[in-house]
Amino acid sequence: MMKEWATVISWQQGVAQLRCEPKAGCGSCTARSGCGARAFDELVPESEHHLQVAIAQPLEPGQRVEVGIAEGSLLRSAMLVYLTPLLGMMLGGGLLQWWLGSDAAAALGGILGGGLAFLIARALAKRLGEQANYQPVVLQIGLPPGALRLNTETESSL
């Protein structure tokens, strides 16, 4: 299960709007110079990701929750999004190259095949996104903001 902490933006009628802040790399090693994920994260500007999660328990804005999604679902989604257009591009280019025998036809076939495969992947992703095992779930709920108060003042009754 892939897990990430998120902040509650709002909660209404059993649906929580959450904000996830991306991390720079995985943070599991000290190979900062040789890590491709860390280098890629430094190139891409920081952004926030918003998602909606169904949860019956009322949540307050600012509250932290841990959300998770099954690794298999995440891998299948990545394969659908990345491999389908790539295969469509290769298949379209190969078919038009074989049929018409020119490089221009191969380029046109690649563009058409990649575009068609992208549309197919988008339609399949919408259908898969509605299935329960592709939805994020709340694993842990943190205390609401202000629920834990620390008293730093010391009494000087002497």
mmCIF file of C-alpha atoms in Angstrom:
data_model
loop_
_atom_site.group_PDB
_atom_site.id
_atom_site.type_symbol
_atom_site.label_atom_id
_atom_site.label_comp_id
_atom_site.label_asym_id
_atom_site.label_seq_id
_atom_site.Cartn_x
_atom_site.Cartn_y
_atom_site.Cartn_z
ATOM 1 C CA MET A 1 0.000 0.000 0.000
ATOM 2 C CA MET A 2 1.334 3.412 -0.989
ATOM 3 C CA LYS A 3 0.770 5.888 1.856
ATOM 4 C CA GLU A 4 0.907 9.667 2.086
ATOM 5 C CA TRP A 5 -0.176 12.270 4.622
ATOM 6 C CA ALA A 6 -2.624 14.940 3.485
ATOM 7 C CA THR A 7 -4.286 18.004 4.993
ATOM 8 C CA VAL A 8 -8.059 18.346 5.107
ATOM 9 C CA ILE A 9 -9.331 21.371 3.192
ATOM 10 C CA SER A 10 -13.011 20.696 3.797
ATOM 11 C CA TRP A 11 -15.433 17.951 4.750
ATOM 12 C CA GLN A 12 -19.068 17.913 3.610
ATOM 13 C CA GLN A 13 -21.616 15.106 3.669
ATOM 14 C CA GLY A 14 -19.106 12.260 3.917
ATOM 15 C CA VAL A 15 -16.609 13.543 1.347
ATOM 16 C CA ALA A 16 -13.295 15.090 2.380
ATOM 17 C CA GLN A 17 -11.369 17.434 0.101
ATOM 18 C CA LEU A 18 -7.653 16.831 0.778
ATOM 19 C CA ARG A 19 -4.408 18.568 -0.179
ATOM 20 C CA CYS A 20 -1.232 16.501 -0.598
ATOM 21 C CA GLU A 21 2.152 18.203 -0.664
ATOM 22 C CA PRO A 22 4.747 16.413 -2.818
ATOM 23 C CA LYS A 23 7.995 15.287 -1.262
ATOM 24 C CA ALA A 24 11.391 15.801 -2.858
ATOM 25 C CA GLY A 25 12.440 12.232 -3.648
ATOM 26 C CA CYS A 26 11.751 9.266 -1.437
ATOM 27 C CA GLY A 27 13.917 10.347 1.487
ATOM 28 C CA SER A 28 15.045 6.784 2.155
ATOM 29 C CA CYS A 29 18.713 7.161 1.280
ATOM 30 C CA THR A 30 21.541 9.654 1.187
ATOM 31 C CA ALA A 31 22.382 9.206 -2.511
ATOM 32 C CA ARG A 32 21.319 12.737 -3.310
ATOM 33 C CA SER A 33 23.592 13.263 -6.297
ATOM 34 C CA GLY A 34 22.841 9.953 -8.010
ATOM 35 C CA CYS A 35 19.097 9.753 -7.468
ATOM 36 C CA GLY A 36 17.022 10.378 -10.574
ATOM 37 C CA ALA A 37 13.769 10.897 -8.667
ATOM 38 C CA ARG A 38 15.297 13.642 -6.531
ATOM 39 C CA ALA A 39 16.807 15.368 -9.582
ATOM 40 C CA PHE A 40 13.447 15.243 -11.377
ATOM 41 C CA ASP A 41 11.635 16.665 -8.335
ATOM 42 C CA GLU A 42 14.060 19.583 -8.263
ATOM 43 C CA LEU A 43 13.310 20.389 -11.927
ATOM 44 C CA VAL A 44 9.536 20.369 -11.512
ATOM 45 C CA PRO A 45 8.139 23.289 -9.532
ATOM 46 C CA GLU A 46 6.450 22.446 -6.237
ATOM 47 C CA SER A 47 2.737 21.954 -6.622
ATOM 48 C CA GLU A 48 -0.149 20.680 -4.591
ATOM 49 C CA HIS A 49 -2.393 17.769 -5.439
ATOM 50 C CA HIS A 50 -6.048 17.792 -4.456
ATOM 51 C CA LEU A 51 -8.183 14.710 -4.067
ATOM 52 C CA GLN A 52 -11.542 13.718 -2.697
ATOM 53 C CA VAL A 53 -11.978 10.780 -0.354
ATOM 54 C CA ALA A 54 -15.224 9.346 0.978
ATOM 55 C CA ILE A 55 -15.159 9.148 4.791
ATOM 56 C CA ALA A 56 -18.095 9.078 7.180
ATOM 57 C CA GLN A 57 -16.248 10.557 10.163
ATOM 58 C CA PRO A 58 -16.461 14.368 10.283
ATOM 59 C CA LEU A 59 -13.122 16.099 9.740
ATOM 60 C CA GLU A 60 -12.016 19.663 10.406
ATOM 61 C CA PRO A 61 -10.025 21.875 8.041
ATOM 62 C CA GLY A 62 -6.333 21.662 8.835
ATOM 63 C CA GLN A 63 -6.596 18.141 10.231
ATOM 64 C CA ARG A 64 -4.016 15.645 8.944
ATOM 65 C CA VAL A 65 -5.005 12.242 7.573
ATOM 66 C CA GLU A 66 -2.994 9.392 6.099
ATOM 67 C CA VAL A 67 -4.355 8.162 2.788
ATOM 68 C CA GLY A 68 -3.329 5.040 0.936
ATOM 69 C CA ILE A 69 -3.890 3.304 -2.368
ATOM 70 C CA ALA A 70 -3.043 -0.257 -3.342
ATOM 71 C CA GLU A 71 0.307 -0.563 -5.127
ATOM 72 C CA GLY A 72 -1.133 -2.853 -7.787
ATOM 73 C CA SER A 73 -3.783 -0.292 -8.685
ATOM 74 C CA LEU A 74 -1.182 2.436 -8.896
ATOM 75 C CA LEU A 75 1.087 0.355 -11.146
ATOM 76 C CA ARG A 76 -1.773 -0.668 -13.445
ATOM 77 C CA SER A 77 -2.818 2.979 -13.745
ATOM 78 C CA ALA A 78 0.731 4.054 -14.610
ATOM 79 C CA MET A 79 1.013 1.332 -17.230
ATOM 80 C CA LEU A 80 -2.307 2.375 -18.757
ATOM 81 C CA VAL A 81 -1.366 6.043 -18.911
ATOM 82 C CA TYR A 82 2.184 5.612 -20.216
ATOM 83 C CA LEU A 83 2.271 2.378 -22.196
ATOM 84 C CA THR A 84 -1.023 2.607 -24.088
ATOM 85 C CA PRO A 85 -0.101 5.766 -26.066
ATOM 86 C CA LEU A 86 3.424 4.457 -26.625
ATOM 87 C CA LEU A 87 2.138 1.161 -28.020
ATOM 88 C CA GLY A 88 -0.430 2.996 -30.142
ATOM 89 C CA MET A 89 2.256 5.239 -31.556
ATOM 90 C CA MET A 90 4.511 2.300 -32.423
ATOM 91 C CA LEU A 91 1.674 0.227 -33.868
ATOM 92 C CA GLY A 92 0.233 3.124 -35.898
ATOM 93 C CA GLY A 93 3.633 4.081 -37.260
ATOM 94 C CA GLY A 94 4.518 0.498 -38.086
ATOM 95 C CA LEU A 95 1.224 -0.192 -39.847
ATOM 96 C CA LEU A 96 1.333 2.905 -42.030
ATOM 97 C CA GLN A 97 5.032 2.312 -42.786
ATOM 98 C CA TRP A 98 4.200 -1.239 -43.888
ATOM 99 C CA TRP A 99 1.114 -0.155 -45.869
ATOM 100 C CA LEU A 100 2.465 2.957 -47.643
ATOM 101 C CA GLY A 101 6.212 2.366 -47.370
ATOM 102 C CA SER A 102 7.374 5.894 -46.566
ATOM 103 C CA ASP A 103 8.838 7.652 -43.559
ATOM 104 C CA ALA A 104 6.206 10.385 -43.737
ATOM 105 C CA ALA A 105 3.494 7.737 -43.491
ATOM 106 C CA ALA A 106 5.253 6.234 -40.474
ATOM 107 C CA ALA A 107 5.377 9.637 -38.770
ATOM 108 C CA LEU A 108 1.717 10.300 -39.532
ATOM 109 C CA GLY A 109 0.769 6.807 -38.343
ATOM 110 C CA GLY A 110 2.703 7.358 -35.133
ATOM 111 C CA ILE A 111 0.886 10.610 -34.440
ATOM 112 C CA LEU A 112 -2.534 9.151 -35.269
ATOM 113 C CA GLY A 113 -1.910 5.906 -33.383
ATOM 114 C CA GLY A 114 -0.579 7.733 -30.317
ATOM 115 C CA GLY A 115 -3.529 10.146 -30.297
ATOM 116 C CA LEU A 116 -6.083 7.355 -30.672
ATOM 117 C CA ALA A 117 -4.406 5.289 -27.967
ATOM 118 C CA PHE A 118 -4.370 8.351 -25.684
ATOM 119 C CA LEU A 119 -8.137 8.737 -26.111
ATOM 120 C CA ILE A 120 -8.625 5.030 -25.372
ATOM 121 C CA ALA A 121 -6.423 5.276 -22.264
ATOM 122 C CA ARG A 122 -8.390 8.301 -21.061
ATOM 123 C CA ALA A 123 -11.713 6.487 -21.449
ATOM 124 C CA LEU A 124 -10.367 3.385 -19.682
ATOM 125 C CA ALA A 125 -8.890 5.510 -16.876
ATOM 126 C CA LYS A 126 -12.290 7.105 -16.226
ATOM 127 C CA ARG A 127 -13.901 3.679 -15.994
ATOM 128 C CA LEU A 128 -11.151 2.286 -13.759
ATOM 129 C CA GLY A 129 -11.229 5.383 -11.540
ATOM 130 C CA GLU A 130 -14.787 4.540 -10.519
ATOM 131 C CA GLN A 131 -13.801 1.120 -9.136
ATOM 132 C CA ALA A 132 -13.328 0.835 -5.372
ATOM 133 C CA ASN A 133 -9.793 -0.603 -5.461
ATOM 134 C CA TYR A 134 -8.585 2.437 -7.466
ATOM 135 C CA GLN A 135 -9.877 4.891 -4.863
ATOM 136 C CA PRO A 136 -7.679 6.235 -2.059
ATOM 137 C CA VAL A 137 -8.740 5.275 1.462
ATOM 138 C CA VAL A 138 -8.138 6.973 4.796
ATOM 139 C CA LEU A 139 -5.808 4.867 6.945
ATOM 140 C CA GLN A 140 -5.203 7.136 9.956
ATOM 141 C CA ILE A 141 -6.718 10.338 11.240
ATOM 142 C CA GLY A 142 -4.689 12.862 13.208
ATOM 143 C CA LEU A 143 -6.034 15.070 15.956
ATOM 144 C CA PRO A 144 -7.917 18.153 14.840
ATOM 145 C CA PRO A 145 -6.034 21.449 15.066
ATOM 146 C CA GLY A 146 -6.339 22.888 18.545
ATOM 147 C CA ALA A 147 -7.323 19.576 20.162
ATOM 148 C CA LEU A 148 -4.027 19.232 21.970
ATOM 149 C CA ARG A 149 -2.922 22.311 23.859
ATOM 150 C CA LEU A 150 0.379 22.674 25.611
ATOM 151 C CA ASN A 151 0.632 24.952 28.603
ATOM 152 C CA THR A 152 4.116 26.464 28.616
ATOM 153 C CA GLU A 153 3.508 28.791 31.525
ATOM 154 C CA THR A 154 4.863 27.721 34.903
ATOM 155 C CA GLU A 155 3.110 28.560 38.096
ATOM 156 C CA SER A 156 5.174 30.565 40.525
ATOM 157 C CA SER A 157 3.114 30.317 43.684
ATOM 158 C CA LEU A 158 6.095 30.622 45.993
#
